[in-house]
Coordinates of C-alpha atoms in Angstrom, one line a residue:
X1 CA 5.7 -22.7 35.5
X2 CA 8.7 -22.2 33.1
X3 CA 9.0 -18.6 31.7
X4 CA 11.5 -15.8 30.7
X5 CA 12.2 -13.6 33.3
X6 CA 13.6 -10.7 31.3
X7 CA 13.7 -9.9 27.9
X8 CA 16.2 -10.6 24.9
X9 CA 18.6 -7.8 24.2
X10 CA 21.2 -8.8 21.4
X11 CA 23.5 -6.6 19.2
X12 CA 24.9 -7.4 16.4
X13 CA 28.2 -8.9 16.5
X14 CA 31.5 -9.4 14.4
X15 CA 31.6 -10.0 10.3
X16 CA 30.9 -14.0 11.3
X17 CA 27.3 -13.3 11.9
X18 CA 27.3 -14.0 15.7
X19 CA 25.1 -11.9 17.6
X20 CA 26.2 -10.7 21.6
X21 CA 23.3 -10.8 24.4
X22 CA 23.2 -7.3 25.4
X23 CA 21.8 -7.5 29.0
X24 CA 21.3 -11.1 30.9
X25 CA 18.5 -13.0 29.4
X26 CA 17.1 -14.9 32.5
X27 CA 14.9 -18.1 31.9
X28 CA 12.9 -20.6 34.8
X29 CA 13.2 -23.9 33.6
X30 CA 11.0 -26.5 34.9
X31 CA 12.9 -29.4 33.2
X32 CA 16.4 -28.3 34.1
X33 CA 15.0 -27.7 37.8
X34 CA 16.5 -24.1 38.0
X35 CA 16.8 -20.6 36.9
X36 CA 19.3 -20.1 33.5
X37 CA 21.0 -16.7 33.3
X38 CA 22.5 -16.1 29.7
X39 CA 24.9 -13.6 30.5
X40 CA 25.8 -10.4 29.2
X41 CA 28.5 -10.9 26.3
X42 CA 27.6 -14.2 25.4
X43 CA 27.9 -14.9 21.9
X44 CA 25.0 -16.5 19.9
X45 CA 23.9 -17.2 16.5
X46 CA 20.5 -17.6 17.5
X47 CA 18.8 -20.7 15.8
X48 CA 21.6 -22.9 13.1
X49 CA 19.2 -23.6 10.8
X50 CA 20.4 -24.8 7.5
X51 CA 19.6 -22.6 5.2
X52 CA 17.3 -25.4 3.1
X53 CA 14.4 -23.3 1.9
X54 CA 12.0 -26.0 3.4
X55 CA 13.9 -26.6 6.4
X56 CA 14.7 -22.9 7.1
X57 CA 11.0 -21.9 5.8
X58 CA 9.8 -24.2 8.9
X59 CA 12.0 -23.6 11.9
X60 CA 14.1 -20.6 10.6
X61 CA 13.9 -17.6 12.5
X62 CA 11.6 -18.6 15.5
X63 CA 11.7 -19.1 19.0
X64 CA 14.7 -17.0 18.9
X65 CA 14.8 -16.3 22.9
X66 CA 14.7 -20.0 23.2
X67 CA 17.7 -20.9 20.8
X68 CA 20.0 -18.4 22.7
X69 CA 19.4 -20.2 25.7
X70 CA 20.0 -23.3 23.9
X71 CA 22.8 -22.1 22.7
X72 CA 24.4 -21.3 26.1
X73 CA 23.2 -24.5 27.4
X74 CA 25.5 -26.4 24.8
X75 CA 28.8 -24.0 24.8
X76 CA 28.7 -24.3 28.8
X77 CA 28.4 -28.2 29.0
X78 CA 26.4 -27.3 32.9
X79 CA 23.6 -29.8 31.6
X80 CA 23.2 -32.9 29.8
X81 CA 22.7 -32.6 26.2
X82 CA 19.6 -34.6 26.7
X83 CA 17.8 -31.7 29.5
X84 CA 19.9 -28.7 26.9
X85 CA 17.6 -30.0 23.8
X86 CA 14.4 -30.5 26.5
X87 CA 14.8 -26.9 27.8
X88 CA 14.8 -25.7 24.1
X89 CA 11.4 -27.4 23.4
X90 CA 10.1 -26.0 26.6
X91 CA 11.0 -22.4 26.3
X92 CA 9.9 -22.3 22.5
X93 CA 6.6 -23.4 23.9
X94 CA 7.0 -20.7 26.9
X95 CA 7.3 -18.4 23.6
X96 CA 3.9 -19.4 22.4
X97 CA 5.6 -21.2 19.0
X98 CA 3.5 -23.7 17.3
X99 CA 4.1 -27.4 18.7
X100 CA 4.7 -28.6 15.3
X101 CA 7.3 -26.0 14.9
X102 CA 8.8 -26.5 18.3
X103 CA 8.8 -30.5 17.6
X104 CA 10.9 -29.7 14.2
X105 CA 13.4 -28.1 16.3
X106 CA 13.6 -30.1 19.1
X107 CA 14.2 -33.2 16.2
X108 CA 17.2 -31.3 14.2
X109 CA 18.9 -30.7 17.1
X110 CA 18.5 -33.9 18.5
X111 CA 20.0 -35.8 15.4
X112 CA 22.3 -33.0 14.0
X113 CA 23.3 -31.2 17.2
X114 CA 25.7 -33.4 18.7
X115 CA 28.8 -32.2 17.2
X116 CA 28.1 -28.3 18.9
X117 CA 27.8 -29.7 22.0
X118 CA 30.5 -29.0 25.1
X119 CA 30.3 -31.7 27.2
X120 CA 33.0 -30.5 29.8
X121 CA 31.7 -27.9 32.3
X122 CA 32.7 -24.1 32.2
X123 CA 33.3 -24.5 28.3
X124 CA 31.5 -21.3 28.3
X125 CA 33.2 -18.6 26.9
X126 CA 32.1 -15.9 29.6
X127 CA 31.6 -16.6 33.0
X128 CA 28.9 -16.4 35.3
X129 CA 25.0 -17.3 34.1
X130 CA 24.2 -20.4 36.8

């Protein structure tokens, strides 16, 4: 069963709006078929939701833990983009995000996330995690 094995602990980062993972975030994913560890020190912007009022109202500020895992998978390139996006959907469900919100988020990353995906494994700014 997919679930988070640790809680999210983050600290404010620099003036760019980034957050820093203060303790490893560990997620057991059935979709990826393994445990994913977001390492301490990993920078994240949480959910990159456009600040367009209706879109942000629906998808902004939800599924924070899922968004951090998704950021890590997109940055590391150690999973395909399709798997990373499916893990976002799965992890949002694991944290109780309503189906319509998680599917809205999933559709958003499928439509607009391609330019942010790192296709080369090892692209992560921090070591470890997998």
